[in-house]
C-alpha atoms as one frame of an Amber mdcrd trajectory, in Angstrom:
protein
 156.225  68.044 -23.348 153.665  69.635 -25.663 153.777  73.425 -25.204 151.277
  74.219 -28.035 148.681  72.103 -26.221 148.828  74.476 -23.226 145.875  76.244
 -24.918 145.866  79.375 -22.728 147.974  81.924 -20.972 151.395  83.255 -22.011
 153.113  81.237 -24.666 156.153  79.252 -23.360 158.342  80.560 -26.216 161.712
  78.916 -25.176 160.017  75.490 -25.056 158.452  75.731 -28.538 160.403  73.920
 -31.227 159.645  73.675 -34.930 159.425  69.859 -34.734 156.539  70.119 -32.210
 154.306  72.080 -34.578 153.064  69.186 -36.774 152.236  66.691 -33.945 150.816
  69.262 -31.546 148.615  71.069 -34.093 147.475  67.648 -35.510 146.407  66.618
 -32.004 144.692  69.936 -31.355 142.767  69.824 -34.628 141.592  66.271 -33.960
 140.354  67.353 -30.491 138.641  70.497 -31.922 136.965  68.587 -34.714 135.616
  66.022 -32.274 134.225  68.685 -29.990 132.772  70.630 -32.931 130.983  67.487
 -34.112 129.480  66.987 -30.635 128.333  70.671 -30.501 126.797  70.502 -33.959
 124.855  67.417 -32.963 123.418  69.072 -29.881 122.822  72.749 -30.817 121.241
  74.770 -28.020 120.476  78.155 -29.596 121.366  80.365 -26.638 124.447  82.419
 -25.724 125.600  79.928 -23.110 124.507  76.930 -25.233 126.256  77.894 -28.478
 128.449  81.049 -28.420 130.412  80.265 -25.281 131.223  76.549 -25.942 132.152
  77.450 -29.570 134.472  80.179 -28.271 136.209  77.601 -26.082 136.754  75.180
 -29.012 138.026  77.918 -31.314 140.324  79.574 -28.773 142.490  76.498 -28.233
 143.253  76.330 -31.946 143.663  80.043 -32.418 145.926  80.314 -29.370 148.318
  77.733 -30.725 148.243  78.552 -34.379 148.682  82.324 -33.691 151.895  81.489
 -31.825 153.148  79.581 -34.885 152.141  82.549 -37.122 153.858  84.992 -34.716
 157.133  82.981 -34.804 156.931  82.847 -38.590 157.088  86.663 -38.533 159.758
  87.164 -35.864 161.876  83.974 -35.816 161.515  82.476 -39.227 163.547  79.325
 -40.019 163.472  76.617 -42.726 162.223  74.095 -40.180 159.427  76.303 -38.959
 158.418  77.142 -42.540 158.217  73.511 -43.471 156.049  72.727 -40.436 153.807
  75.737 -41.063 153.428  74.741 -44.689 152.499  71.182 -43.810 149.840  72.184
 -41.200 148.376  75.241 -42.848 146.012  73.378 -45.174 144.554  71.430 -42.268
 144.101  74.561 -40.191 142.440  76.353 -43.112 140.137  73.333 -43.553 139.109
  73.619 -39.866 138.199  77.302 -40.319 136.284  76.440 -43.517 134.381  73.720
 -41.689 133.516  76.174 -38.974 132.468  78.904 -41.431 130.350  76.489 -43.455
 128.605  74.614 -40.633 124.928  74.658 -41.411 124.138  73.549 -37.830 126.045
  76.525 -36.344 124.554  78.901 -38.900 120.991  77.750 -38.156 121.864  78.026
 -34.441 122.955  81.624 -34.751 119.853  82.496 -36.790 117.680  80.770 -34.116
 119.400  82.895 -31.431 118.652  86.057 -33.405 114.985  84.993 -33.784 114.624
  84.104 -30.091 113.188  86.171 -27.235 116.651  86.049 -25.587 118.109  88.187
 -28.365 116.102  91.215 -27.157 117.807  90.901 -23.759 121.321  90.929 -25.171
 123.603  93.961 -24.818 124.774  95.734 -27.955 128.046  93.816 -28.122 126.321
  90.443 -28.020 123.845  91.502 -30.752 126.714  92.657 -32.990 128.630  89.403
 -32.439 125.627  87.361 -33.523 124.943  89.573 -36.559 128.624  89.442 -37.574
 128.722  85.649 -37.121 125.769  85.251 -39.520 127.236  87.665 -42.080 130.706
  86.076 -41.900 129.316  82.583 -42.355 127.386  83.732 -45.421 130.674  85.263
 -46.763 132.421  82.026 -45.920 130.117  80.016 -48.228 127.734  78.460 -45.684
 124.958  78.615 -48.295 126.990  76.642 -50.905 126.446  73.003 -51.683 127.888
  70.435 -54.109 130.417  71.441 -56.725 130.379  75.182 -56.004 131.139  74.498
 -52.298 134.010  72.132 -53.206 135.481  74.667 -55.657 135.154  77.458 -53.093
 136.974  75.416 -50.476 139.733  74.417 -52.941 140.196  78.148 -53.704 140.474
  78.963 -49.997 143.248  76.384 -49.532 145.047  77.559 -52.626 144.892  81.206
 -51.536 146.287  80.424 -48.085 149.174  78.541 -49.656 149.825  81.330 -52.207
 149.823  84.006 -49.508 152.385  81.981 -47.519 154.566  81.560 -50.638 154.277
  85.251 -51.441 155.409  86.246 -47.947 158.317  83.812 -47.906 159.489  84.954
 -51.365 159.598  88.605 -50.191 161.539  87.670 -47.042 163.960  85.529 -49.085
 164.443  88.016 -51.903 165.096  90.816 -49.394 167.628  88.615 -47.556 169.260
  87.394 -50.745 170.431  90.839 -51.867 173.284  92.791 -50.379 175.761  95.339
 -51.673 179.276  95.143 -50.201 181.162  98.420 -50.250 184.919  98.461 -49.761
 186.207 101.885 -50.907 185.898 105.165 -49.087 184.431 106.921 -52.150 181.528
 104.361 -52.132 180.337 105.538 -48.705 180.431 109.269 -49.483 177.648 111.049
 -47.616 176.644 108.084 -45.484 175.931 108.916 -41.813 177.879 107.320 -38.987
 174.819 105.414 -37.733 174.446 103.650 -41.099 178.193 102.941 -41.361 178.059
 101.314 -37.899 175.078  99.231 -38.905 176.638  98.325 -42.239 179.842  97.210
 -40.598 177.868  95.130 -38.188 176.033  93.522 -41.142 179.427  92.898 -42.745
 180.670  91.093 -39.633 177.504  88.995 -39.565 178.242  88.101 -43.237 181.716
  86.866 -42.393 183.887  89.966 -42.629 185.208  89.554 -39.104 187.329  92.737
 -38.978 184.737  95.093 -40.480 184.620  98.461 -38.731 182.543 101.635 -39.279
 185.649 103.655 -40.304 187.478 101.072 -42.468 184.762  98.757 -43.727 183.823
  96.695 -45.514 180.202  97.817 -45.279 177.174  95.745 -46.270 174.011  97.545
 -47.393 170.793  95.464 -47.498 167.233  95.978 -48.680 166.020  95.923 -45.064
 164.400  99.370 -44.422 166.829 100.569 -41.638 169.640 100.015 -44.173 167.916
 100.828 -47.485 166.183 104.084 -46.605 169.176 105.927 -45.009 171.339 104.821
 -47.967 168.829 106.238 -50.477 168.584 109.501 -48.448 172.320 110.081 -47.994
 174.500 108.241 -50.543 176.247 110.708 -52.843 176.891 107.901 -55.308 174.025
 108.166 -57.762 175.115 104.993 -59.536 174.838 102.978 -56.300 171.477 104.589
 -55.431 170.211 103.520 -58.822 171.494  99.968 -58.285 169.900  99.645 -54.798
 166.631 101.308 -55.917 166.215  98.945 -58.860 167.006  95.945 -56.626 164.347
  97.140 -54.143 161.539  97.702 -56.564 162.181  94.424 -58.380 162.327  92.269
 -55.228 160.635  88.892 -55.712 160.034  89.591 -59.389 162.313  87.055 -60.994
 164.328  83.926 -60.398 163.494  81.442 -57.600 161.593  84.041 -55.570 159.413
  85.270 -58.380 155.929  86.422 -57.185 154.573  87.534 -60.579 152.804  84.237
 -61.216 151.534  84.206 -57.621 149.964  87.651 -58.095 148.156  86.579 -61.228
 146.850  83.448 -59.599 145.811  85.204 -56.398 143.777  87.780 -58.353 142.219
  85.130 -60.522 141.179  82.944 -57.577 139.830  85.906 -55.565 137.614  86.919
 -58.446 136.374  83.375 -58.918 135.690  82.976 -55.195 133.712  86.265 -55.157
 131.678  85.156 -58.188 130.754  81.858 -56.439 129.328  83.913 -53.562 127.354
  86.112 -55.956 129.622  89.178 -55.997 130.813  90.792 -59.199 134.347  91.099
 -57.894 136.508  90.665 -54.859 136.313  94.371 -53.867 132.593  93.967 -53.375
 133.176  90.930 -51.223 135.817  92.714 -49.175 133.579  95.811 -48.611 130.632
  93.647 -47.436 132.223  93.592 -43.982 133.810  97.061 -43.953 132.739 100.539
 -42.992 132.790 101.928 -46.523 129.400 101.134 -48.109 130.623 100.346 -51.643
 133.446 100.701 -54.245 132.097 104.035 -55.471 132.336 105.535 -51.957 135.976
 104.507 -51.740 136.703 105.877 -55.216 135.066 109.150 -54.232 137.293 109.466
 -51.123 140.457 108.576 -53.123 139.578 111.031 -55.872 138.896 113.860 -53.369
 142.294 113.268 -51.769 144.064 112.767 -55.087 142.732 116.076 -56.481 143.805
 117.844 -53.307 147.353 116.446 -53.453 148.258 115.941 -57.148 149.254 119.609
 -57.937 151.038 119.760 -54.517 153.060 116.625 -55.519 153.923 118.166 -58.880
 155.117 121.298 -57.069 157.159 119.109 -54.686 159.031 117.645 -57.711 159.580
 121.152 -59.205 161.052 122.274 -55.810 163.443 119.335 -55.876 164.456 120.101
 -59.454 165.037 123.785 -58.638 167.143 122.906 -55.594 169.245 120.326 -57.530
 169.758 123.007 -60.269 170.907 125.503 -57.655 173.479 122.908 -56.520 174.506
 122.380 -60.143 173.703 118.661 -59.904 174.239 116.910 -63.304 170.940 115.039
 -62.892 168.959 118.185 -61.985 166.936 118.281 -65.194 166.331 114.575 -65.317
 165.528 113.458 -61.775 164.878 109.756 -61.517 163.192 107.742 -58.753 166.515
 107.034 -57.054 167.209 110.739 -56.776 164.037 111.689 -54.976 164.846 110.512
 -51.443 168.357 111.953 -51.747 167.287 115.390 -52.950 164.242 115.502 -50.575
 166.666 115.022 -47.697 169.040 117.745 -49.026 166.180 120.166 -49.556 164.761
 119.321 -46.122 168.227 120.084 -44.602 168.389 123.391 -46.509 164.823 124.501
 -45.688 164.727 123.444 -42.079 168.470 123.340 -41.301 168.583 119.756 -39.933
 168.583 116.222 -41.173 167.012 113.076 -39.823 170.318 111.647 -38.705 171.305
 114.472 -36.341 168.121 113.825 -34.329 169.009 110.189 -33.628 171.138 110.836
 -30.484 168.093 112.507 -28.917 165.825 109.535 -29.428 167.298 106.555 -27.571
 164.568 103.912 -27.295 164.380 104.004 -23.510 163.755 107.710 -23.451 161.188
 107.487 -26.188 159.347 104.792 -24.269 159.409 106.900 -21.089 157.844 109.840
 -22.933 155.264 107.660 -24.642 154.213 106.011 -21.419 153.958 109.387 -19.700
 151.713 110.631 -22.519 149.530 107.495 -22.148 149.211 108.269 -18.444 148.210
 111.892 -19.077 145.687 111.026 -21.781 144.181 107.765 -20.606 145.057 107.451
 -16.911 147.144 104.290 -17.356 150.496 103.462 -15.796 152.955 101.393 -17.857
 155.817  99.659 -16.026 158.494  97.204 -17.071 157.656  93.547 -16.335 160.682
  91.924 -17.904 161.194  88.386 -16.625 157.498  87.848 -15.938 156.897  86.345
 -19.431 158.899  83.961 -21.599 160.297  85.715 -24.716 161.460  84.533 -28.203
 164.520  86.740 -28.329 166.687  88.257 -25.571 165.929  91.767 -26.893 162.192
  91.425 -26.431 160.715  93.516 -23.604 157.501  92.874 -21.529 155.396  95.552
 -19.860 152.416  95.844 -17.582 149.539  98.322 -18.023 147.650  99.394 -14.878
 144.565 101.551 -14.370 144.117 104.628 -12.073 143.582 102.255  -9.120 146.938
 100.640  -9.926 145.250  97.351 -10.873 146.808  95.465 -13.820 144.527  95.643
 -16.872 146.772  94.425 -19.699 150.302  93.481 -20.762 152.365  93.764 -23.940
 155.564  92.476 -25.544 157.791  94.891 -27.482 160.111  93.430 -30.161 161.674
  96.622 -31.417 164.756  95.804 -33.534 165.334  94.750 -37.094 166.645  91.194
 -37.547 166.611  90.745 -41.335 167.794  87.133 -41.269 164.691  85.868 -39.432
 162.199  88.663 -39.024 159.912  90.101 -41.696 160.074  93.840 -42.455 157.559
  96.465 -41.400 155.807  96.963 -38.085 152.620  95.485 -36.643 150.449  94.809
 -33.594 148.935  91.401 -33.009 146.979  89.965 -30.204 148.541  87.296 -27.967
 145.625  87.042 -25.550 142.212  88.715 -25.892 140.180  90.134 -23.055 137.340
  87.906 -21.986 135.204  87.140 -18.963 135.766  83.496 -18.007 133.388  81.524
 -15.842 134.330  78.422 -13.950 133.351  76.607 -10.731 134.927  79.358  -8.696
 132.878  82.084 -10.389 133.820  84.523 -13.093 136.971  86.515 -13.669 138.267
  88.770 -16.464 141.179  87.408 -18.524 143.503  90.369 -19.214 144.565  91.119
 -22.796 148.201  90.788 -23.981 149.516  92.421 -27.217 152.537  91.879 -29.411
 154.046  95.164 -30.637 156.635  94.532 -33.355 158.857  97.136 -35.033 161.979
  96.957 -37.222 164.008  99.909 -36.002 167.708 100.414 -35.906 169.223  97.977
 -33.331 171.904  98.936 -30.746 175.269  99.142 -32.548 178.814  99.191 -31.127
 177.800  99.769 -27.520 175.324 102.546 -28.371 171.597 102.082 -27.513 168.959
 101.929 -30.270 169.027 105.529 -31.562 165.807 106.156 -33.432 164.974 108.268
 -36.382 161.966 110.448 -35.993 160.192 108.243 -38.448 160.879 105.237 -36.250
 159.426 107.154 -33.275 156.263 107.770 -35.298 156.088 104.057 -36.220 156.368
 103.062 -32.568 153.532 105.496 -31.607 151.431 104.023 -34.500 151.778 100.448
 -33.289 151.252 101.495 -29.694 147.931 103.023 -30.792 146.780  99.657 -32.170
 147.994  98.096 -28.884 145.945 100.543 -26.849 142.726  99.534 -28.606 143.502
  95.840 -27.878 144.559  96.548 -24.232 142.093  99.209 -23.058 138.977  97.445
 -24.207 136.269  96.987 -21.562 134.304  94.491 -23.698 134.200  91.127 -22.046
 133.363  89.001 -25.120 136.195  87.699 -27.274 134.123  88.319 -30.388 134.080
  92.066 -29.891 136.950  92.892 -27.492 139.775  95.110 -28.691 140.067  95.054
 -32.449 137.859  91.994 -32.864 134.787  92.773 -35.009 136.054  96.305 -35.739
 135.489  97.064 -39.417 138.902  96.883 -41.139 138.745 100.357 -42.559 138.262
 101.817 -39.065 140.989  99.786 -37.375 143.744 102.322 -38.155 141.970 105.108
 -36.288 143.796 104.776 -32.899 147.172 104.080 -34.472 147.154 107.102 -36.784
 145.652 109.197 -34.015 148.696 108.449 -31.764 151.151 109.641 -34.479 149.791
 113.190 -34.052 151.259 113.380 -30.572 154.761 113.167 -31.967 154.250 116.799
 -32.980 152.835 117.882 -29.612 155.499 120.087 -28.048 155.427 118.803 -24.448
 155.279 115.216 -25.702 158.179 115.588 -28.206 160.354 117.366 -25.656 159.712
 114.527 -23.186 160.726 111.955 -25.834 163.947 113.679 -26.890 166.941 113.592
 -24.568 170.516 113.057 -25.665 171.564 109.570 -24.864 175.010 110.641 -23.601
 174.489 114.050 -22.005 170.756 113.946 -21.029 170.411 117.303 -22.756 166.758
 117.806 -23.824 165.891 118.109 -27.468 166.638 121.738 -28.301 163.561 123.856
 -28.957 164.765 124.797 -32.432 164.530 121.147 -33.443 160.932 120.987 -32.327
 160.107 124.049 -34.339 161.907 122.574 -37.396 160.150 119.256 -37.086 156.798
 121.095 -36.883 157.690 123.185 -39.925 158.858 120.119 -41.793 155.713 118.123
 -40.999 154.004 119.071 -44.213 157.239 118.930 -46.296 156.509 116.885 -49.439
 153.139 115.938 -47.916 151.451 116.145 -51.364 153.921 113.455 -52.591 153.364
 111.374 -49.469 149.554 111.553 -49.840 149.740 110.799 -53.572 151.920 107.740
 -52.957 149.307 106.243 -50.575 146.531 107.110 -53.045 148.433 105.286 -55.783
 148.786 102.149 -53.724 145.122 102.302 -52.632 143.734 102.878 -56.089 145.887
 100.185 -57.626 144.695  97.702 -54.949 141.056  98.694 -55.507 141.355  98.546
 -59.295 143.033  95.168 -59.382 140.279  93.763 -57.140 137.298  95.433 -58.848
 137.661  96.317 -62.566 140.732  94.335 -63.615 139.923  91.122 -65.500 142.577
  88.389 -65.093 143.532  87.104 -68.536 141.839  90.088 -70.206 143.212  92.640
 -72.732 144.669  94.886 -70.002 147.644  93.435 -68.071 148.632  94.261 -64.515
 151.419  96.590 -65.722 148.866  98.259 -68.019 146.626  98.945 -64.982 149.532
 100.329 -62.981 150.658 102.589 -65.870 147.109 103.842 -66.470 146.695 104.768
 -62.825 150.204 106.191 -62.613 149.218 108.912 -65.095 146.935 110.448 -62.492
 148.592 109.313 -59.271 152.350 109.556 -59.875 154.313 112.568 -60.986 157.154
 110.434 -62.416 156.007 107.262 -64.248 157.273 103.919 -62.823 160.293 102.228
 -64.361 159.553  99.328 -66.673 161.396  97.027 -64.207 159.415  98.412 -61.207
 157.529  95.406 -59.887 156.758  96.686 -56.389 153.511  94.672 -56.440 155.693
  91.595 -56.084 156.601  92.699 -52.565 153.263  94.337 -51.700 152.549  91.898
 -48.884 149.785  94.075 -47.424 147.390  93.055 -50.225 148.746  89.682 -51.335
 149.832  88.132 -48.028 148.102  90.286 -45.411 144.616  91.439 -44.653 144.508
  94.518 -46.819 143.263  93.118 -50.118 140.766  95.634 -51.596 141.303  97.378
 -48.250 144.551  99.359 -48.560 142.376 102.467 -48.816 141.650 101.822 -45.118
 144.719 103.842 -44.149 143.187 106.924 -45.760 139.608 106.150 -44.695 140.719
 105.829 -41.070 143.082 108.801 -41.356 139.995 110.977 -41.942 138.698 109.645
 -38.654 142.013 109.890 -36.736 142.744 113.445 -37.925 139.299 114.596 -36.926
 139.624 112.830 -33.553 142.895 114.646 -32.886 141.145 117.894 -33.896 138.958
 117.409 -30.818 142.111 117.782 -28.656 143.089 120.878 -30.737 139.659 122.307
 -30.088 139.984 121.615 -26.364 143.402 123.270 -26.260 146.696 121.342 -26.624
 148.304 123.537 -23.932 145.540 122.832 -21.438 146.614 119.651 -19.507 143.203
 119.334 -17.821 141.284 119.681 -21.075 143.604 117.144 -22.765 143.088 114.714
 -19.886 139.278 115.098 -20.043 139.199 114.628 -23.791 141.674 111.719 -23.525
 139.412 109.906 -21.057 136.472 110.373 -23.444 138.600 108.878 -26.288 139.591
 105.985 -23.973 135.954 105.349 -22.995 134.738 105.334 -26.621 137.258 104.535
 -29.334 139.646 102.485 -27.155 137.077 100.898 -24.875 134.152  99.871 -27.090
 136.140  97.742 -29.565 133.850  95.968 -31.974 130.791  96.188 -29.729 129.304
  99.007 -31.843 129.587 100.174 -35.427 132.614 102.475 -35.884 130.446 105.400
 -36.921 128.500 105.081 -33.652 131.776 104.895 -31.710 133.270 107.920 -33.481
 130.064 109.932 -33.037 129.976 109.019 -29.327 133.485 110.537 -29.015 133.207
 113.500 -31.363 129.548 114.373 -31.060 129.158 114.311 -34.889 130.164 112.323
 -37.943 133.776 112.763 -39.312 134.874 115.726 -41.358 137.844 115.277 -43.782
 138.982 118.867 -43.499 141.242 118.152 -40.550 143.220 115.600 -42.567 143.840
 118.015 -45.391 144.747 120.775 -42.889 147.248 118.518 -41.012 148.871 117.748
 -44.378 149.147 121.418 -45.316 146.842 120.863 -48.285 144.227 123.417 -47.155
 144.832 126.497 -45.048 144.223 126.374 -41.319 141.094 128.279 -40.277
């Protein structure tokens, strides 16, 4: 049995074992290389002669390897790691061969120069143009020693990214703090105590209970963040904070050397292709035209938020002084989350924890699916049992259109599993939409998405009770999923998020977060898990009032990350006079209101830019947030209390942003929806950084 050779359809997860990865992927690669050789020898520069057969070759590899990558994220094990590590260089070599095939490159150029090109629809033309550009960025024009060096760098970077990610996972897993005394849990909410006792039982303390302990606190976000927000023990907050910001920065999981090497190799690779730095290479395929345009956006947002962030800190100080806190005049990083939560409680008379009982996962899903129906005319129903899953907690859903025809499906893996699942939240494609032609004619293959979160799992017989922040995260990932699932493009190369410029890809996800503050939506999400009581109106009003609480600090934090990423990939010279900590400290002066600790090595766990796709692209969150805020403003203009107007505007959003995928440039897509180019004022207004008109 060789499940990874299935090559299509839903992955047979229960049948996939780590020991099958090496033989199955080896066999697939041999088959793909053979077919690629045959295609290169007989190039027919037409859509059906080149693009379609190449798609078929590529899809068998990407189907199988994406399953391995998915399992690395959600069901990591030493055996799977070893298999992934062994096969990754060969998979990377296949993609390099593909990207550097002169025959394919000349074939694409011949298609573009042919009369047939004029008959193509916009999606086909963009796919051809993108293929030519991407091959040029993959080194198709290189020969001899530069080509060999470029390829060596590609392999080394893939290996380094894998090491980086594994080190973060292992370092996060390696640390835990066991609490045994009642005074050590002062201030901690019941939900965290239940979770910490469950973690203790998993660690071998068989009799651990929420009331008597022991309690195990980890660096996994559902444990770390509530602890930082609620623990009254400043010494323990300091201990946990320092462990968190120094993850993977020393010992056997040290990523410091990996960062240096990654930056060095990225710069060298960019130089080989004729770019001054990696940021220029990265932006060559993005919406932002150049580094200066990104810097201008970041500076405009920084200048709008810096004074607000300083005021946020002063407000925290003043409140801590009013409570006669010993640390009030010397607030440290480990005090900020704690005092922010206390000030939020005082200002808005509620805390995040007391909302949990109103947000059981099932109710939140019900409200989210109802919103999707109202906005986009889709019906989402449970389809559990219709697809194999990798964990018993994973759900499966069907998406149907207004005619009740299935148009897509998605998996939802909602809960944190720190022993095997990486942190954060993400959407990935399992199957892409495509029109398939065979002897029986043509049919559309429906898209399937993976939605992965890391929210609080069910504990002690209670369902997963979500924080409001976890609700927002679910809406965010669902937005990505919508773009993958509601596409009407029939070509793999431009369906869903394929061929969407990276700095526009966060538009639908950030757009969906806005609905968490829409009164009818929020009240439909919030119902008490025991009594069924709806979320009281006063909580909605408080959440709305609290939306811009500390927003200057939140904005500045993202600006700091974005600027650091851009600076390291543009102006920083590896091995030069300025070190990476020097760069961080220089930027911190204008983008942090408290300088980082000397031991703060958060870059060592910054997987987005060192192990993910956000290198010289972390600014994309803010770039796309300008688009998403302005897109939501269209609904505000239409009238958020007018169900018909919302439905009409929602269908327009579906038929442009969610439907067109990568078939058109994002600016064209946005303009088709909004009727004009984006305006950043909505983003600043939503963050309370400029007054509403």
